[in-house]
CSV table of C-alpha atoms in Angstrom, one decimal:
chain,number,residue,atom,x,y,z
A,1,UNK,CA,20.7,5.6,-22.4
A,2,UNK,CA,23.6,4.6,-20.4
A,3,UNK,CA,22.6,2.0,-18.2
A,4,UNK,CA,23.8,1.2,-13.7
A,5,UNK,CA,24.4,-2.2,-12.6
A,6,UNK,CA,24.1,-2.4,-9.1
A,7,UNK,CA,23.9,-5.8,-6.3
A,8,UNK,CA,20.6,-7.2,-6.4
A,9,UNK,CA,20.3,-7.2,-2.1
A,10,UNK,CA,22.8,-6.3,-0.4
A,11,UNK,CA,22.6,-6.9,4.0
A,12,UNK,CA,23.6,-4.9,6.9
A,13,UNK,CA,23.5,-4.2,10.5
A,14,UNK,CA,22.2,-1.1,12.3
A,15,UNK,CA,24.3,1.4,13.4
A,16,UNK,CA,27.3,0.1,10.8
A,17,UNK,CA,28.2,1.8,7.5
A,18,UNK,CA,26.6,1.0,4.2
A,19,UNK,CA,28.7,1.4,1.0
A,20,UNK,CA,26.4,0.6,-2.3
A,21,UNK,CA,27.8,0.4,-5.0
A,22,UNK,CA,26.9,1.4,-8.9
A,23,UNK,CA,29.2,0.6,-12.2
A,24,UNK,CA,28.0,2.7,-15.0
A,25,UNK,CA,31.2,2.0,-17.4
A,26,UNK,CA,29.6,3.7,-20.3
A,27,UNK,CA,28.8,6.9,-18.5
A,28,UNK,CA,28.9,10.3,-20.7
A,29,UNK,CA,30.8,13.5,-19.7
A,30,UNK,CA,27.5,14.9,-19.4
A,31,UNK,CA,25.5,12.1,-17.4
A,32,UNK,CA,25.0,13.3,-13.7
A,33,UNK,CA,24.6,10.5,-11.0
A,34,UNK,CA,21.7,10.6,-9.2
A,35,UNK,CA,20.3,8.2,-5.9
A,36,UNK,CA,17.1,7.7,-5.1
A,37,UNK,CA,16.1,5.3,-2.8
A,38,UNK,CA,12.5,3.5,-2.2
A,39,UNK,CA,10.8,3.1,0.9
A,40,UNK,CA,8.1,0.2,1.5
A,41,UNK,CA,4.8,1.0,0.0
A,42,UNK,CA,6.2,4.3,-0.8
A,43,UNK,CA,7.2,6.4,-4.0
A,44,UNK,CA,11.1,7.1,-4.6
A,45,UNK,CA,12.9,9.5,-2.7
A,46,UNK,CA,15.8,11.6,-3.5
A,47,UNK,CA,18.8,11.0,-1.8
A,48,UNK,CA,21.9,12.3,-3.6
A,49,UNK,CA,23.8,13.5,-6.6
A,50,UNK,CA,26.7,14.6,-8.1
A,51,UNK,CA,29.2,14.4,-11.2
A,52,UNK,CA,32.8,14.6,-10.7
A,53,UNK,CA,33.5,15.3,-7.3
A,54,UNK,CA,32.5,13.6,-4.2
A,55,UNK,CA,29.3,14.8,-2.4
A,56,UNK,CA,28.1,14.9,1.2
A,57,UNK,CA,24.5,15.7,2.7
A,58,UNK,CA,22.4,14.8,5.8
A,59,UNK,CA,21.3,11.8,4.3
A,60,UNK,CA,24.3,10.5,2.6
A,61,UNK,CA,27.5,10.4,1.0
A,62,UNK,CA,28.3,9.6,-2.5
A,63,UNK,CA,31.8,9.1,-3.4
A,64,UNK,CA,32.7,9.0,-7.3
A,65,UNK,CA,35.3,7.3,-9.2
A,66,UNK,CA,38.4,9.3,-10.5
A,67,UNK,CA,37.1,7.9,-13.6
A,68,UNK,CA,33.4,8.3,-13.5
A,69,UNK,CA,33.0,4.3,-14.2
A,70,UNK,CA,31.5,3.7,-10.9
A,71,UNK,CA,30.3,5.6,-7.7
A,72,UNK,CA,29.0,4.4,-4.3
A,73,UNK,CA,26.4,5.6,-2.0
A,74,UNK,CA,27.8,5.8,1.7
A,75,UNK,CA,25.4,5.2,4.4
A,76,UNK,CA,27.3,6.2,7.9
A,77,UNK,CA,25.4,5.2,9.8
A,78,UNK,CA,22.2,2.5,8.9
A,79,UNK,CA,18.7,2.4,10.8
A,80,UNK,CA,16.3,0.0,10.5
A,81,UNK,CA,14.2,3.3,8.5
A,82,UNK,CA,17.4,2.7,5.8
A,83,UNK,CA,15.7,-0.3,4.5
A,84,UNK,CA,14.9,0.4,1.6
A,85,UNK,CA,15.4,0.2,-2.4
A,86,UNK,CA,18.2,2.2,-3.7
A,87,UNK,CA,18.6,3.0,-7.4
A,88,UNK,CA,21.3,4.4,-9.2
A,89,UNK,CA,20.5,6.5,-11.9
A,90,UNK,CA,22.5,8.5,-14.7
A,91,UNK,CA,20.7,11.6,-15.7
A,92,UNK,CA,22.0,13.9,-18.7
A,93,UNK,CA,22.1,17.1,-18.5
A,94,UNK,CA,22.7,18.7,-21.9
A,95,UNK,CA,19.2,20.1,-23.0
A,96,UNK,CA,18.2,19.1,-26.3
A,97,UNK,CA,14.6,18.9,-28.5
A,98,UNK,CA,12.8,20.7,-25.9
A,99,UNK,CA,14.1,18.9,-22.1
A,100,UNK,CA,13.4,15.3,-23.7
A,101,UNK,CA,17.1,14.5,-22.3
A,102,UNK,CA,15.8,15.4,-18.5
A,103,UNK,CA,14.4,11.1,-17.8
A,104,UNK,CA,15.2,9.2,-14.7
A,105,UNK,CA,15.5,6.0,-15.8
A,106,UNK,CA,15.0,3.7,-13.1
A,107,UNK,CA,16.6,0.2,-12.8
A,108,UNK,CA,16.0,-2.9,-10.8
A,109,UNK,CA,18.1,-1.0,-8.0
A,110,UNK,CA,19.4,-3.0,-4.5
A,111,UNK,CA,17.5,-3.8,-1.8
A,112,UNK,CA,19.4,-3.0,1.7
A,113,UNK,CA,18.0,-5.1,4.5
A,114,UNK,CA,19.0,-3.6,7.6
A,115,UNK,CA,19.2,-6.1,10.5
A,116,UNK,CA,18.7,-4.7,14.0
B,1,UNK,CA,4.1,21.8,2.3
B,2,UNK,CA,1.8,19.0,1.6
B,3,UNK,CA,4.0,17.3,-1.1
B,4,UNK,CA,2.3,16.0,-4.0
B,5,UNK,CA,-0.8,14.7,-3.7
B,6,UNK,CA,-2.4,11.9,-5.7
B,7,UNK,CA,-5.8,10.2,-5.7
B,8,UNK,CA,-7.4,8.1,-4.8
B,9,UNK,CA,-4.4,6.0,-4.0
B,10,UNK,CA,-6.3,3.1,-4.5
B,11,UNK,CA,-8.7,2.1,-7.6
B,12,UNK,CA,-10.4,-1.6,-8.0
B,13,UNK,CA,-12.0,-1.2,-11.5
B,14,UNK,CA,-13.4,-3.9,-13.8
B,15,UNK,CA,-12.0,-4.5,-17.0
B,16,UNK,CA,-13.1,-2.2,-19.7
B,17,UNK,CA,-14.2,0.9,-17.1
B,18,UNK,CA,-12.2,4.5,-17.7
B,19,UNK,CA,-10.1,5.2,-15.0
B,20,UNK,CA,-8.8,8.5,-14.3
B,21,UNK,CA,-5.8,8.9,-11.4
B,22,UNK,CA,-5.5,12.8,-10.0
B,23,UNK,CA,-2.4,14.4,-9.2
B,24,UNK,CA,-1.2,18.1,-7.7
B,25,UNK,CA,2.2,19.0,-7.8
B,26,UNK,CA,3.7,21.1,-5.0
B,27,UNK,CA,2.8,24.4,-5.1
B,28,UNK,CA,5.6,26.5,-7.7
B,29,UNK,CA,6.8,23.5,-9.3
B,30,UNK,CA,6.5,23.9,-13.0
B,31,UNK,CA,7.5,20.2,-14.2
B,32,UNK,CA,5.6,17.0,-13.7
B,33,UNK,CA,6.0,13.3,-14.2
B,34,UNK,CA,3.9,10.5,-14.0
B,35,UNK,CA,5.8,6.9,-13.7
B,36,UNK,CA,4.1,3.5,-13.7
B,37,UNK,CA,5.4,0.4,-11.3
B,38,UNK,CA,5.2,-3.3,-11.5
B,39,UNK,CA,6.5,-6.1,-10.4
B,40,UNK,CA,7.4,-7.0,-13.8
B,41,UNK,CA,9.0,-4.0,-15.3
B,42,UNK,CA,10.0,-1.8,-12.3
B,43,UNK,CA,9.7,1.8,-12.6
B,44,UNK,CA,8.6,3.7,-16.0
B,45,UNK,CA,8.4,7.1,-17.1
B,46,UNK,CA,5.0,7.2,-18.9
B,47,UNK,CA,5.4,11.4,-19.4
B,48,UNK,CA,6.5,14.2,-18.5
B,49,UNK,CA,5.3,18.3,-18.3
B,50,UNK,CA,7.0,21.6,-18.5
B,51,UNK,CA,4.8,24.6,-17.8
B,52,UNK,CA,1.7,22.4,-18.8
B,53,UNK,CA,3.1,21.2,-21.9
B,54,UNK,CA,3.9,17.4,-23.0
B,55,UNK,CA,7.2,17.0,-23.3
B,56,UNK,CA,7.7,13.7,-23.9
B,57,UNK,CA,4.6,11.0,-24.0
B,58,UNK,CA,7.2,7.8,-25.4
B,59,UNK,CA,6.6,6.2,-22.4
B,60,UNK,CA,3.0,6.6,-22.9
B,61,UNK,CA,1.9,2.4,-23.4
B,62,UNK,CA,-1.0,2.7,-25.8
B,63,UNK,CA,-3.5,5.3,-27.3
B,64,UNK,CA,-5.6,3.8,-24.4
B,65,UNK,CA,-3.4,5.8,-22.6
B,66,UNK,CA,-4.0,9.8,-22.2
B,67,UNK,CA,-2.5,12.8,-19.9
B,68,UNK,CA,-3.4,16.1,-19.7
B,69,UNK,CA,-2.4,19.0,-17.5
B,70,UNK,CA,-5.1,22.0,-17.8
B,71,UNK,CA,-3.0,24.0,-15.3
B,72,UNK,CA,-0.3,24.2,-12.9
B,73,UNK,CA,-1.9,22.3,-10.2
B,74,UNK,CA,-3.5,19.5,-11.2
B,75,UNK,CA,-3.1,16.6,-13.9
B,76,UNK,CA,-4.5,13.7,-14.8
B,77,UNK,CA,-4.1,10.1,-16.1
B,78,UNK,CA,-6.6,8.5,-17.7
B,79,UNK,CA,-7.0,4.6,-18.7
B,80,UNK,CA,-9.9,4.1,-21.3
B,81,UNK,CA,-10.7,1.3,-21.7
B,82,UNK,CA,-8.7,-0.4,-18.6
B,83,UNK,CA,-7.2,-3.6,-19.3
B,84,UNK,CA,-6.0,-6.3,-16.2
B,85,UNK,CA,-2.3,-5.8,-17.2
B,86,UNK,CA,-2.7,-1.9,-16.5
B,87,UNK,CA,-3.2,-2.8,-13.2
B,88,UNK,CA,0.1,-1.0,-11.3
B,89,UNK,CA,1.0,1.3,-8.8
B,90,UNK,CA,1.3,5.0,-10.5
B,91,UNK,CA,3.4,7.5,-9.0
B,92,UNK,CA,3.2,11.7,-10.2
B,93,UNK,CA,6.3,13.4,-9.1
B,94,UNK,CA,7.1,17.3,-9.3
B,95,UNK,CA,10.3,19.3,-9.5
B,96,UNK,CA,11.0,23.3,-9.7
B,97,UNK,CA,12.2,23.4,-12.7
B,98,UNK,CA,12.9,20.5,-15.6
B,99,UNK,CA,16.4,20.3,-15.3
B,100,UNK,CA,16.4,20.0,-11.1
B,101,UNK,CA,18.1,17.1,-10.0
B,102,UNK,CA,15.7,16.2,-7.2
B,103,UNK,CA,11.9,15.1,-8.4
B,104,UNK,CA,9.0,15.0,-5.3
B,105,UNK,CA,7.0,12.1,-5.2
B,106,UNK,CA,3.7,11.4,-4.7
B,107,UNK,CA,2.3,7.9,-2.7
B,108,UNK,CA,1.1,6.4,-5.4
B,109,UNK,CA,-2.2,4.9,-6.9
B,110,UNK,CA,-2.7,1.8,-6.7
B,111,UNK,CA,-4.6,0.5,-9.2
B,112,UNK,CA,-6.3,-3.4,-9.8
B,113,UNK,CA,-8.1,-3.8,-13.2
B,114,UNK,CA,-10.3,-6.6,-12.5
């Protein structure tokens, strides 16, 4: 599986922008990039995804690499309910032996503080 | 829409009892997940469903390990017997289809094997 590093913690204040970052140099043509993000005593939550070009939604932006190498997950504007978890995950996409190529694979993923 | 539901969300059993954990996926979706987490190895994919059928079990720890999904609304996890290092918190997630990017999850079980 190609694997995501990410920052281990990464610190910000509210109301500022938040760029996370993910390198995922061995990244496949048919790897998507997917965020999730983890909430205190909560399970994952989806947050974004894309595969070439950048993506925007009301929760976030994610902005990828010419190169696919790296992406990062753009936070416009963080609140103190951003603090959180996020994990960057590459997901594959080609179907093959019946869907067994459809895992998220979660990593240790970076924990945003958010300081009011 | 409830989401997916899971229960109980908490379990304290002693060592050696079965424990089974519940989960309903949202209403229409047709694939299902179940993930374990711990402190020590994060977030694992123990399995995963597509219209009631296994997909993949590799994630699947041991034979004491079993998951079944008798329909679309409900599956379970079952432990037998528990062991303390099963104790974790386990999460069922749902999606419409297999290959949608964005899985549902539930709140978790958390579960203490005594």
């Amino acid at each position: 599986d190609a694997k995501t590093t990410q920052p281990n913690s990464m610190e910000s204040n509210e109301e500022e922008p938040v760029h996370l970052p993910c390198n995922h140099s061995t990244i496949s043509g048919t790897d998507y990039i997917h965020w999730y993000r983890q909430l205190p005593s909560q399970g994952p939550e989806y947050v974004i995804h894309g595969l070439t070009s950048n993506v925007n939604n009301r929760m976030a932006s994610l902005a990828i690499a010419e190169d696919r190498k790296s992406s990062t997950l753009i936070l416009h504007r963080a609140t103190l309910r951003d603090a959180a978890v996020y994990y960057c995950i590459l997901r594959d996409s080609t179907f093959g032996s019946g869907g067994s190529n459809y895992k998220l694979t979660f990593g240790k993923g970076t924990l945003l503080t958010v300081n009011p | 829409d409830a989401g997916v539901i899971q229960s109980p969300r908490h379990e304290v059993t002693e060592m050696g009892q079965e424990v089974t954990l519940r989960c309903k996926p949202i209403s229409g979706h047709n694939s299902l997940f179940w993930y374990r987490q711990t402190m020590m190895r994060g977030l694992e994919l123990l399995i995963y469903f597509n219209n009631n059928v296994p997909i993949d079990d590799s994630g699947m720890p041991e034979d004491r390990f079993s998951a079944k999904m008798p329909n679309a609304s409900f599956s379970t996890l079952k432990i037998q017997p528990s062991e303390p290092r099963d104790s974790a918190v386990y999460f069922c997630a749902s999606s419409f289809e297999l290959a949608d990017n964005e899985q549902f999850f539930g709140p978790g079980t958390r579960l203490t094997v005594l």
